[in-house]
Short mmCIF file of N, CA and C in Angstrom, two decimals:
data_model
loop_
_atom_site.label_atom_id
_atom_site.label_comp_id
_atom_site.label_asym_id
_atom_site.label_seq_id
_atom_site.Cartn_x
_atom_site.Cartn_y
_atom_site.Cartn_z
N MET V 1 50.90 194.16 75.57
CA MET V 1 51.85 193.48 76.37
C MET V 1 51.33 192.17 76.88
N ARG V 2 50.08 192.25 77.22
CA ARG V 2 49.50 190.99 77.65
C ARG V 2 49.52 189.99 76.53
N ALA V 3 49.35 190.43 75.34
CA ALA V 3 49.35 189.52 74.20
C ALA V 3 50.73 188.89 74.04
N PHE V 4 51.78 189.71 74.25
CA PHE V 4 53.13 189.15 74.15
C PHE V 4 53.39 188.14 75.27
N ARG V 5 52.92 188.47 76.46
CA ARG V 5 53.07 187.53 77.56
C ARG V 5 52.35 186.23 77.25
N PHE V 6 51.14 186.37 76.77
CA PHE V 6 50.36 185.18 76.42
C PHE V 6 51.07 184.39 75.32
N LEU V 7 51.59 185.12 74.31
CA LEU V 7 52.31 184.49 73.21
C LEU V 7 53.59 183.81 73.73
N HIS V 8 54.34 184.48 74.59
CA HIS V 8 55.55 183.90 75.18
C HIS V 8 55.21 182.67 76.02
N LEU V 9 54.14 182.80 76.78
CA LEU V 9 53.71 181.67 77.60
C LEU V 9 53.31 180.49 76.72
N ALA V 10 52.62 180.79 75.63
CA ALA V 10 52.18 179.72 74.73
C ALA V 10 53.40 179.07 74.07
N LEU V 11 54.34 179.91 73.60
CA LEU V 11 55.55 179.36 72.98
C LEU V 11 56.37 178.56 74.01
N PHE V 12 56.48 179.07 75.20
CA PHE V 12 57.21 178.37 76.23
C PHE V 12 56.57 177.02 76.54
N SER V 13 55.25 176.98 76.67
CA SER V 13 54.56 175.73 76.96
C SER V 13 54.67 174.76 75.78
N VAL V 14 54.66 175.26 74.53
CA VAL V 14 54.84 174.39 73.36
C VAL V 14 56.24 173.80 73.37
N LEU V 15 57.23 174.64 73.68
CA LEU V 15 58.60 174.15 73.75
C LEU V 15 58.76 173.08 74.84
N VAL V 16 58.19 173.33 76.00
CA VAL V 16 58.29 172.36 77.09
C VAL V 16 57.59 171.07 76.71
N ALA V 17 56.40 171.19 76.11
CA ALA V 17 55.64 170.00 75.72
C ALA V 17 56.37 169.22 74.63
N SER V 18 56.94 169.92 73.65
CA SER V 18 57.65 169.23 72.57
C SER V 18 58.93 168.58 73.09
N SER V 19 59.63 169.29 73.99
CA SER V 19 60.84 168.68 74.54
C SER V 19 60.48 167.46 75.40
N ALA V 20 59.37 167.54 76.14
CA ALA V 20 58.92 166.39 76.93
C ALA V 20 58.55 165.23 76.00
N ALA V 21 57.90 165.54 74.88
CA ALA V 21 57.52 164.49 73.92
C ALA V 21 58.77 163.86 73.31
N LEU V 22 59.75 164.70 72.95
CA LEU V 22 61.00 164.17 72.38
C LEU V 22 61.76 163.34 73.42
N TYR V 23 61.78 163.81 74.63
CA TYR V 23 62.46 163.07 75.69
C TYR V 23 61.79 161.72 75.91
N ALA V 24 60.47 161.69 75.90
CA ALA V 24 59.73 160.44 76.07
C ALA V 24 60.02 159.49 74.91
N GLN V 25 60.12 160.01 73.70
CA GLN V 25 60.43 159.17 72.54
C GLN V 25 61.86 158.65 72.62
N ASP V 26 62.76 159.44 73.11
CA ASP V 26 64.15 159.02 73.25
C ASP V 26 64.29 157.91 74.30
N GLU V 27 63.48 157.93 75.36
CA GLU V 27 63.56 156.91 76.40
C GLU V 27 63.12 155.56 75.88
N LYS V 28 62.11 155.51 75.06
CA LYS V 28 61.59 154.23 74.57
C LYS V 28 62.65 153.46 73.78
N PRO V 29 63.35 154.09 72.83
CA PRO V 29 64.38 153.32 72.15
C PRO V 29 65.50 152.88 73.09
N GLN V 30 65.84 153.69 74.09
CA GLN V 30 66.88 153.32 75.01
C GLN V 30 66.44 152.12 75.86
N GLN V 31 65.18 152.13 76.27
CA GLN V 31 64.67 151.01 77.04
C GLN V 31 64.63 149.75 76.19
N GLU V 32 64.30 149.88 74.93
CA GLU V 32 64.26 148.73 74.04
C GLU V 32 65.67 148.23 73.75
N GLU V 33 66.62 149.15 73.68
CA GLU V 33 67.99 148.75 73.41
C GLU V 33 68.61 148.01 74.60
N LYS V 34 68.26 148.40 75.79
CA LYS V 34 68.81 147.74 76.97
C LYS V 34 68.46 146.26 77.00
N PRO V 35 67.19 145.90 76.81
CA PRO V 35 66.90 144.47 76.78
C PRO V 35 67.62 143.77 75.63
N LYS V 36 67.77 144.47 74.51
CA LYS V 36 68.48 143.86 73.40
C LYS V 36 69.94 143.59 73.79
N GLN V 37 70.50 144.51 74.56
CA GLN V 37 71.87 144.32 75.00
C GLN V 37 71.94 143.23 76.06
N GLU V 38 70.92 143.16 76.92
CA GLU V 38 70.91 142.16 77.97
C GLU V 38 70.68 140.77 77.39
N GLU V 39 69.87 140.67 76.32
CA GLU V 39 69.60 139.37 75.72
C GLU V 39 70.88 138.71 75.21
N PRO V 40 71.75 139.42 74.49
CA PRO V 40 73.00 138.76 74.10
C PRO V 40 73.84 138.36 75.31
N LYS V 41 73.81 139.21 76.36
CA LYS V 41 74.54 138.84 77.57
C LYS V 41 73.96 137.56 78.15
N ARG V 42 72.64 137.46 78.19
CA ARG V 42 72.00 136.25 78.71
C ARG V 42 72.33 135.06 77.82
N GLN V 43 72.30 135.29 76.50
CA GLN V 43 72.64 134.21 75.58
C GLN V 43 74.09 133.79 75.76
N ASP V 44 74.99 134.77 75.95
CA ASP V 44 76.39 134.46 76.19
C ASP V 44 76.55 133.67 77.49
N GLN V 45 75.80 134.07 78.52
CA GLN V 45 75.87 133.36 79.78
C GLN V 45 75.37 131.93 79.61
N LYS V 46 74.28 131.77 78.87
CA LYS V 46 73.74 130.43 78.63
C LYS V 46 74.74 129.59 77.84
N GLN V 47 75.37 130.20 76.85
CA GLN V 47 76.36 129.47 76.05
C GLN V 47 77.55 129.08 76.92
N GLN V 48 77.98 129.97 77.79
CA GLN V 48 79.10 129.66 78.68
C GLN V 48 78.72 128.53 79.64
N GLU V 49 77.49 128.58 80.16
CA GLU V 49 77.04 127.51 81.05
C GLU V 49 76.98 126.18 80.31
N GLN V 50 76.53 126.20 79.07
CA GLN V 50 76.47 124.98 78.28
C GLN V 50 77.88 124.44 78.02
N LYS V 51 78.81 125.35 77.70
CA LYS V 51 80.21 124.94 77.48
C LYS V 51 80.79 124.33 78.74
N GLN V 52 80.50 124.94 79.89
CA GLN V 52 81.01 124.43 81.15
C GLN V 52 80.43 123.04 81.44
N GLN V 53 79.13 122.86 81.15
CA GLN V 53 78.51 121.56 81.36
C GLN V 53 79.12 120.52 80.43
N GLU V 54 79.38 120.90 79.19
CA GLU V 54 79.99 119.98 78.24
C GLU V 54 81.41 119.62 78.69
N GLN V 55 82.16 120.60 79.20
CA GLN V 55 83.50 120.33 79.69
C GLN V 55 83.46 119.37 80.87
N LYS V 56 82.50 119.59 81.78
CA LYS V 56 82.36 118.70 82.93
C LYS V 56 82.04 117.28 82.47
N GLN V 57 81.14 117.16 81.49
CA GLN V 57 80.79 115.84 80.97
C GLN V 57 82.00 115.17 80.33
N GLN V 58 82.79 115.95 79.57
CA GLN V 58 83.98 115.39 78.94
C GLN V 58 84.99 114.94 80.00
N GLU V 59 85.15 115.75 81.04
CA GLU V 59 86.07 115.38 82.12
C GLU V 59 85.61 114.11 82.81
N GLN V 60 84.28 113.99 83.03
CA GLN V 60 83.75 112.78 83.64
C GLN V 60 84.00 111.57 82.75
N LYS V 61 83.81 111.73 81.44
CA LYS V 61 84.05 110.63 80.52
C LYS V 61 85.52 110.23 80.53
N GLN V 62 86.43 111.23 80.58
CA GLN V 62 87.86 110.94 80.63
C GLN V 62 88.22 110.21 81.91
N GLU V 63 87.63 110.64 83.04
CA GLU V 63 87.89 109.97 84.30
C GLU V 63 87.39 108.53 84.26
N GLU V 64 86.21 108.32 83.66
CA GLU V 64 85.67 106.97 83.53
C GLU V 64 86.58 106.12 82.66
N LYS V 65 87.10 106.69 81.57
CA LYS V 65 88.01 105.96 80.71
C LYS V 65 89.28 105.60 81.46
N GLN V 66 89.81 106.55 82.24
CA GLN V 66 91.03 106.30 82.98
C GLN V 66 90.82 105.19 84.01
N THR V 67 89.71 105.25 84.75
CA THR V 67 89.45 104.21 85.74
C THR V 67 89.21 102.88 85.05
N HIS V 68 88.56 102.91 83.89
CA HIS V 68 88.33 101.69 83.13
C HIS V 68 89.66 101.11 82.65
N ASN V 69 90.54 101.97 82.15
CA ASN V 69 91.86 101.52 81.68
C ASN V 69 92.69 101.00 82.84
N GLU V 70 92.60 101.67 84.01
CA GLU V 70 93.33 101.19 85.18
C GLU V 70 92.82 99.82 85.59
N GLY V 71 91.50 99.65 85.52
CA GLY V 71 90.91 98.35 85.83
C GLY V 71 91.42 97.28 84.88
N ARG V 72 91.48 97.60 83.60
CA ARG V 72 92.00 96.66 82.62
C ARG V 72 93.47 96.34 82.90
N GLN V 73 94.22 97.38 83.25
CA GLN V 73 95.65 97.19 83.53
C GLN V 73 95.82 96.28 84.74
N GLU V 74 95.02 96.50 85.79
CA GLU V 74 95.10 95.64 86.96
C GLU V 74 94.70 94.21 86.61
N GLN V 75 93.66 94.05 85.80
CA GLN V 75 93.25 92.72 85.38
C GLN V 75 94.36 92.06 84.58
N ALA V 76 94.99 92.83 83.71
CA ALA V 76 96.06 92.28 82.89
C ALA V 76 97.23 91.87 83.78
N GLN V 77 97.50 92.68 84.81
CA GLN V 77 98.60 92.35 85.69
C GLN V 77 98.26 91.14 86.56
N GLN V 78 97.01 91.03 86.97
CA GLN V 78 96.62 89.92 87.82
C GLN V 78 96.42 88.64 87.01
N GLY V 79 95.87 88.77 85.83
CA GLY V 79 95.55 87.60 85.04
C GLY V 79 96.48 87.41 83.88
N HIS V 80 97.78 87.61 84.07
CA HIS V 80 98.73 87.50 82.98
C HIS V 80 98.94 86.03 82.61
N ALA V 81 99.28 85.81 81.36
CA ALA V 81 99.52 84.46 80.88
C ALA V 81 100.85 83.97 81.43
N ARG V 82 100.85 82.76 81.92
CA ARG V 82 102.06 82.18 82.50
C ARG V 82 102.69 81.20 81.51
N PRO V 83 104.00 81.20 81.45
CA PRO V 83 104.66 80.18 80.65
C PRO V 83 104.48 78.81 81.31
N ALA V 84 104.70 77.80 80.54
CA ALA V 84 104.57 76.44 81.07
C ALA V 84 105.58 76.23 82.19
N GLY V 85 105.19 75.52 83.20
CA GLY V 85 106.10 75.25 84.31
C GLY V 85 105.87 76.20 85.46
N LYS V 86 106.70 76.03 86.49
CA LYS V 86 106.56 76.85 87.68
C LYS V 86 107.73 77.83 87.76
N SER V 87 107.45 79.03 88.20
CA SER V 87 108.49 80.03 88.33
C SER V 87 109.44 79.63 89.43
N GLY V 88 110.72 79.88 89.19
CA GLY V 88 111.72 79.59 90.20
C GLY V 88 111.62 80.57 91.35
N HIS V 89 112.25 80.20 92.45
CA HIS V 89 112.24 81.07 93.63
C HIS V 89 113.67 81.50 93.94
N ILE V 90 113.85 82.77 94.15
CA ILE V 90 115.16 83.31 94.49
C ILE V 90 115.26 83.28 96.01
N PRO V 91 116.30 82.69 96.57
CA PRO V 91 116.45 82.66 98.04
C PRO V 91 116.38 84.07 98.63
N ASP V 92 115.74 84.17 99.78
CA ASP V 92 115.49 85.48 100.40
C ASP V 92 116.77 86.27 100.65
N ASP V 93 117.83 85.64 101.15
CA ASP V 93 119.05 86.39 101.43
C ASP V 93 119.69 86.91 100.14
N HIS V 94 119.64 86.12 99.09
CA HIS V 94 120.18 86.57 97.80
C HIS V 94 119.27 87.65 97.19
N PHE V 95 117.95 87.51 97.39
CA PHE V 95 117.01 88.51 96.87
C PHE V 95 117.27 89.86 97.51
N ARG V 96 117.42 89.88 98.82
CA ARG V 96 117.67 91.15 99.53
C ARG V 96 118.99 91.77 99.10
N ALA V 97 119.98 90.94 98.78
CA ALA V 97 121.30 91.44 98.41
C ALA V 97 121.36 91.97 96.98
N GLN V 98 120.52 91.45 96.07
CA GLN V 98 120.62 91.78 94.65
C GLN V 98 119.38 92.46 94.06
N PHE V 99 118.24 92.39 94.74
CA PHE V 99 116.99 92.87 94.15
C PHE V 99 116.31 93.87 95.08
N GLY V 100 115.22 94.43 94.61
CA GLY V 100 114.47 95.42 95.38
C GLY V 100 114.71 96.82 94.84
N ARG V 101 114.01 97.76 95.39
CA ARG V 101 114.04 99.14 94.89
C ARG V 101 115.43 99.78 94.96
N SER V 102 116.21 99.38 95.91
CA SER V 102 117.54 99.99 96.05
C SER V 102 118.56 99.43 95.08
N HIS V 103 118.21 98.37 94.34
CA HIS V 103 119.12 97.74 93.38
C HIS V 103 118.58 97.92 91.96
N THR V 104 118.94 99.04 91.34
CA THR V 104 118.44 99.32 90.00
C THR V 104 119.43 98.85 88.94
N PHE V 105 118.89 98.60 87.76
CA PHE V 105 119.70 98.17 86.62
C PHE V 105 118.97 98.57 85.35
N ARG V 106 119.61 98.37 84.23
CA ARG V 106 118.98 98.63 82.93
C ARG V 106 118.77 97.29 82.25
N ALA V 107 117.53 96.99 81.93
CA ALA V 107 117.18 95.68 81.39
C ALA V 107 117.73 95.48 79.97
N GLN V 108 118.04 96.55 79.29
CA GLN V 108 118.45 96.50 77.88
C GLN V 108 117.33 95.83 77.08
N ARG V 109 117.59 95.47 75.88
CA ARG V 109 116.57 94.85 75.03
C ARG V 109 116.53 93.35 75.32
N PRO V 110 115.35 92.82 75.68
CA PRO V 110 115.26 91.39 75.93
C PRO V 110 115.51 90.59 74.64
N ARG V 111 116.06 89.40 74.82
CA ARG V 111 116.24 88.53 73.66
C ARG V 111 115.12 87.51 73.66
N ILE V 112 114.80 86.99 72.50
CA ILE V 112 113.70 86.04 72.36
C ILE V 112 114.28 84.62 72.44
N VAL V 113 113.77 83.85 73.39
CA VAL V 113 114.17 82.46 73.55
C VAL V 113 112.89 81.63 73.60
N ASP V 114 112.78 80.66 72.70
CA ASP V 114 111.57 79.83 72.60
C ASP V 114 110.31 80.68 72.45
N GLY V 115 110.42 81.77 71.71
CA GLY V 115 109.26 82.63 71.43
C GLY V 115 108.88 83.56 72.56
N GLN V 116 109.69 83.61 73.62
CA GLN V 116 109.37 84.45 74.76
C GLN V 116 110.51 85.42 75.03
N PRO V 117 110.18 86.70 75.31
CA PRO V 117 111.24 87.67 75.60
C PRO V 117 111.83 87.41 76.99
N ARG V 118 113.14 87.44 77.07
CA ARG V 118 113.79 87.23 78.36
C ARG V 118 115.06 88.06 78.47
N PHE V 119 115.45 88.32 79.70
CA PHE V 119 116.69 89.03 79.98
C PHE V 119 117.33 88.39 81.21
N GLU V 120 118.58 88.69 81.42
CA GLU V 120 119.30 88.14 82.55
C GLU V 120 119.78 89.27 83.46
N TYR V 121 119.72 88.96 84.76
CA TYR V 121 120.20 89.92 85.75
C TYR V 121 120.57 89.15 87.01
N ALA V 122 121.70 89.47 87.58
CA ALA V 122 122.20 88.91 88.84
C ALA V 122 122.26 87.39 88.80
N GLY V 123 122.57 86.82 87.63
CA GLY V 123 122.72 85.38 87.52
C GLY V 123 121.42 84.64 87.31
N TYR V 124 120.31 85.36 87.16
CA TYR V 124 119.01 84.73 86.93
C TYR V 124 118.48 85.14 85.57
N SER V 125 117.70 84.27 85.00
CA SER V 125 117.08 84.56 83.71
C SER V 125 115.59 84.82 83.97
N PHE V 126 115.09 85.94 83.45
CA PHE V 126 113.70 86.34 83.67
C PHE V 126 112.95 86.38 82.34
N VAL V 127 111.78 85.76 82.32
CA VAL V 127 110.91 85.80 81.14
C VAL V 127 109.85 86.86 81.40
N LEU V 128 109.61 87.72 80.41
CA LEU V 128 108.57 88.75 80.52
C LEU V 128 107.22 88.11 80.24
N ILE V 129 106.34 88.15 81.20
CA ILE V 129 104.99 87.60 81.01
C ILE V 129 104.10 88.64 80.35
N ASP V 130 104.19 89.87 80.84
CA ASP V 130 103.40 90.97 80.26
C ASP V 130 104.20 91.65 79.16
N ALA V 131 103.49 92.32 78.27
CA ALA V 131 104.15 93.05 77.17
C ALA V 131 104.92 94.24 77.72
N TRP V 132 106.00 94.56 77.05
CA TRP V 132 106.81 95.72 77.41
C TRP V 132 106.00 96.98 77.10
N PRO V 133 105.74 97.86 78.08
CA PRO V 133 104.95 99.07 77.82
C PRO V 133 105.62 99.97 76.78
N ALA V 134 104.82 100.59 75.95
CA ALA V 134 105.33 101.41 74.85
C ALA V 134 106.11 102.62 75.34
N ASP V 135 105.74 103.18 76.49
CA ASP V 135 106.42 104.38 76.95
C ASP V 135 107.66 104.08 77.81
N TRP V 136 107.97 102.81 78.02
CA TRP V 136 109.19 102.44 78.74
C TRP V 136 110.34 102.39 77.75
N ALA V 137 111.51 102.83 78.17
CA ALA V 137 112.72 102.71 77.36
C ALA V 137 113.56 101.57 77.95
N TYR V 138 114.28 100.88 77.09
CA TYR V 138 115.12 99.78 77.57
C TYR V 138 116.31 100.30 78.38
N THR V 139 116.56 101.58 78.29
CA THR V 139 117.67 102.18 79.04
C THR V 139 117.22 102.81 80.36
N ASP V 140 115.93 102.70 80.68
CA ASP V 140 115.42 103.24 81.95
C ASP V 140 115.96 102.42 83.12
N ASP V 141 116.11 103.08 84.26
CA ASP V 141 116.50 102.37 85.47
C ASP V 141 115.31 101.57 85.98
N CYS V 142 115.51 100.28 86.16
CA CYS V 142 114.45 99.37 86.60
C CYS V 142 114.91 98.63 87.85
N TYR V 143 113.97 97.97 88.49
CA TYR V 143 114.29 97.09 89.60
C TYR V 143 113.27 95.96 89.64
N ILE V 144 113.66 94.87 90.24
CA ILE V 144 112.78 93.71 90.37
C ILE V 144 112.38 93.59 91.82
N ASP V 145 111.08 93.39 92.05
CA ASP V 145 110.59 93.23 93.41
C ASP V 145 109.63 92.07 93.45
N SER V 146 109.42 91.55 94.64
CA SER V 146 108.53 90.41 94.84
C SER V 146 107.28 90.88 95.56
N ILE V 147 106.12 90.53 95.03
CA ILE V 147 104.85 90.86 95.66
C ILE V 147 104.03 89.58 95.73
N ASP V 148 103.70 89.17 96.93
CA ASP V 148 102.93 87.93 97.16
C ASP V 148 103.56 86.73 96.46
N GLY V 149 104.88 86.63 96.49
CA GLY V 149 105.57 85.49 95.93
C GLY V 149 105.77 85.55 94.42
N GLU V 150 105.30 86.61 93.78
CA GLU V 150 105.48 86.77 92.33
C GLU V 150 106.48 87.90 92.10
N TYR V 151 107.21 87.79 91.01
CA TYR V 151 108.24 88.78 90.70
C TYR V 151 107.74 89.74 89.63
N PHE V 152 108.08 91.03 89.82
CA PHE V 152 107.65 92.08 88.90
C PHE V 152 108.82 93.00 88.60
N LEU V 153 108.81 93.52 87.38
CA LEU V 153 109.80 94.51 86.96
C LEU V 153 109.14 95.89 87.03
N PHE V 154 109.80 96.81 87.72
CA PHE V 154 109.29 98.18 87.87
C PHE V 154 110.26 99.14 87.20
N ASP V 155 109.72 100.21 86.61
CA ASP V 155 110.52 101.26 85.99
C ASP V 155 110.44 102.50 86.87
N LEU V 156 111.58 103.06 87.26
CA LEU V 156 111.57 104.24 88.14
C LEU V 156 110.92 105.44 87.49
N ASN V 157 110.97 105.53 86.15
CA ASN V 157 110.37 106.68 85.46
C ASN V 157 108.85 106.56 85.31
N HIS V 158 108.31 105.37 85.53
CA HIS V 158 106.87 105.14 85.37
C HIS V 158 106.33 104.36 86.57
N PRO V 159 106.21 105.01 87.71
CA PRO V 159 105.72 104.31 88.89
C PRO V 159 104.27 103.87 88.71
N GLY V 160 103.93 102.77 89.31
CA GLY V 160 102.57 102.28 89.24
C GLY V 160 102.35 101.27 88.12
N VAL V 161 103.28 101.18 87.18
CA VAL V 161 103.17 100.21 86.10
C VAL V 161 104.22 99.15 86.36
N ARG V 162 103.83 97.89 86.16
CA ARG V 162 104.77 96.80 86.41
C ARG V 162 104.60 95.73 85.35
N ILE V 163 105.64 94.92 85.19
CA ILE V 163 105.63 93.81 84.25
C ILE V 163 105.84 92.54 85.06
N ALA V 164 104.95 91.59 84.90
CA ALA V 164 105.09 90.32 85.60
C ALA V 164 106.25 89.54 84.99
N LEU V 165 107.03 88.88 85.87
CA LEU V 165 108.20 88.12 85.44
C LEU V 165 108.09 86.67 85.89
N PHE V 166 108.75 85.82 85.16
CA PHE V 166 108.84 84.40 85.45
C PHE V 166 110.32 84.08 85.57
N VAL V 167 110.74 83.51 86.70
CA VAL V 167 112.15 83.21 86.93
C VAL V 167 112.45 81.83 86.35
N VAL V 168 113.46 81.76 85.49
CA VAL V 168 113.89 80.50 84.92
C VAL V 168 115.18 80.11 85.63
N LEU V 169 115.15 78.95 86.30
CA LEU V 169 116.34 78.49 87.02
C LEU V 169 117.18 77.60 86.14
#
């Protein structure tokens, strides 16, 4: 009986030792697999961070382009080519009665006179100094306003953009 006990004890200890050895071997691959799984996650995170940085750089470049284009537009509006001669002046009382934001009209298609585009409104003839913007339609509601003694055509559908005008009397 003692021999059976000893044999059972030996078999039991072999089983425990072998199961412990198998368990230890099973842990090593699991531990190795975890870093392998974490590495792609880290790589994905790095790739996402790089994409975000690239997007930020692209947004900054777009903002720089927009501010640069706005600067060019302001320069073009300030330094527009003037036709020969001096622009006429519309009397203030007539200007208030016929022009300004509250008096809109449709410029229609300007006609070319002496190589310059012009249109007529309220008994005055206006020469376009700046080019007609591509996104403006001739059927858009527009108005003429005076800024620092100069006349400009504004489109209600495109605020912030203006065309310099020359009044021909």
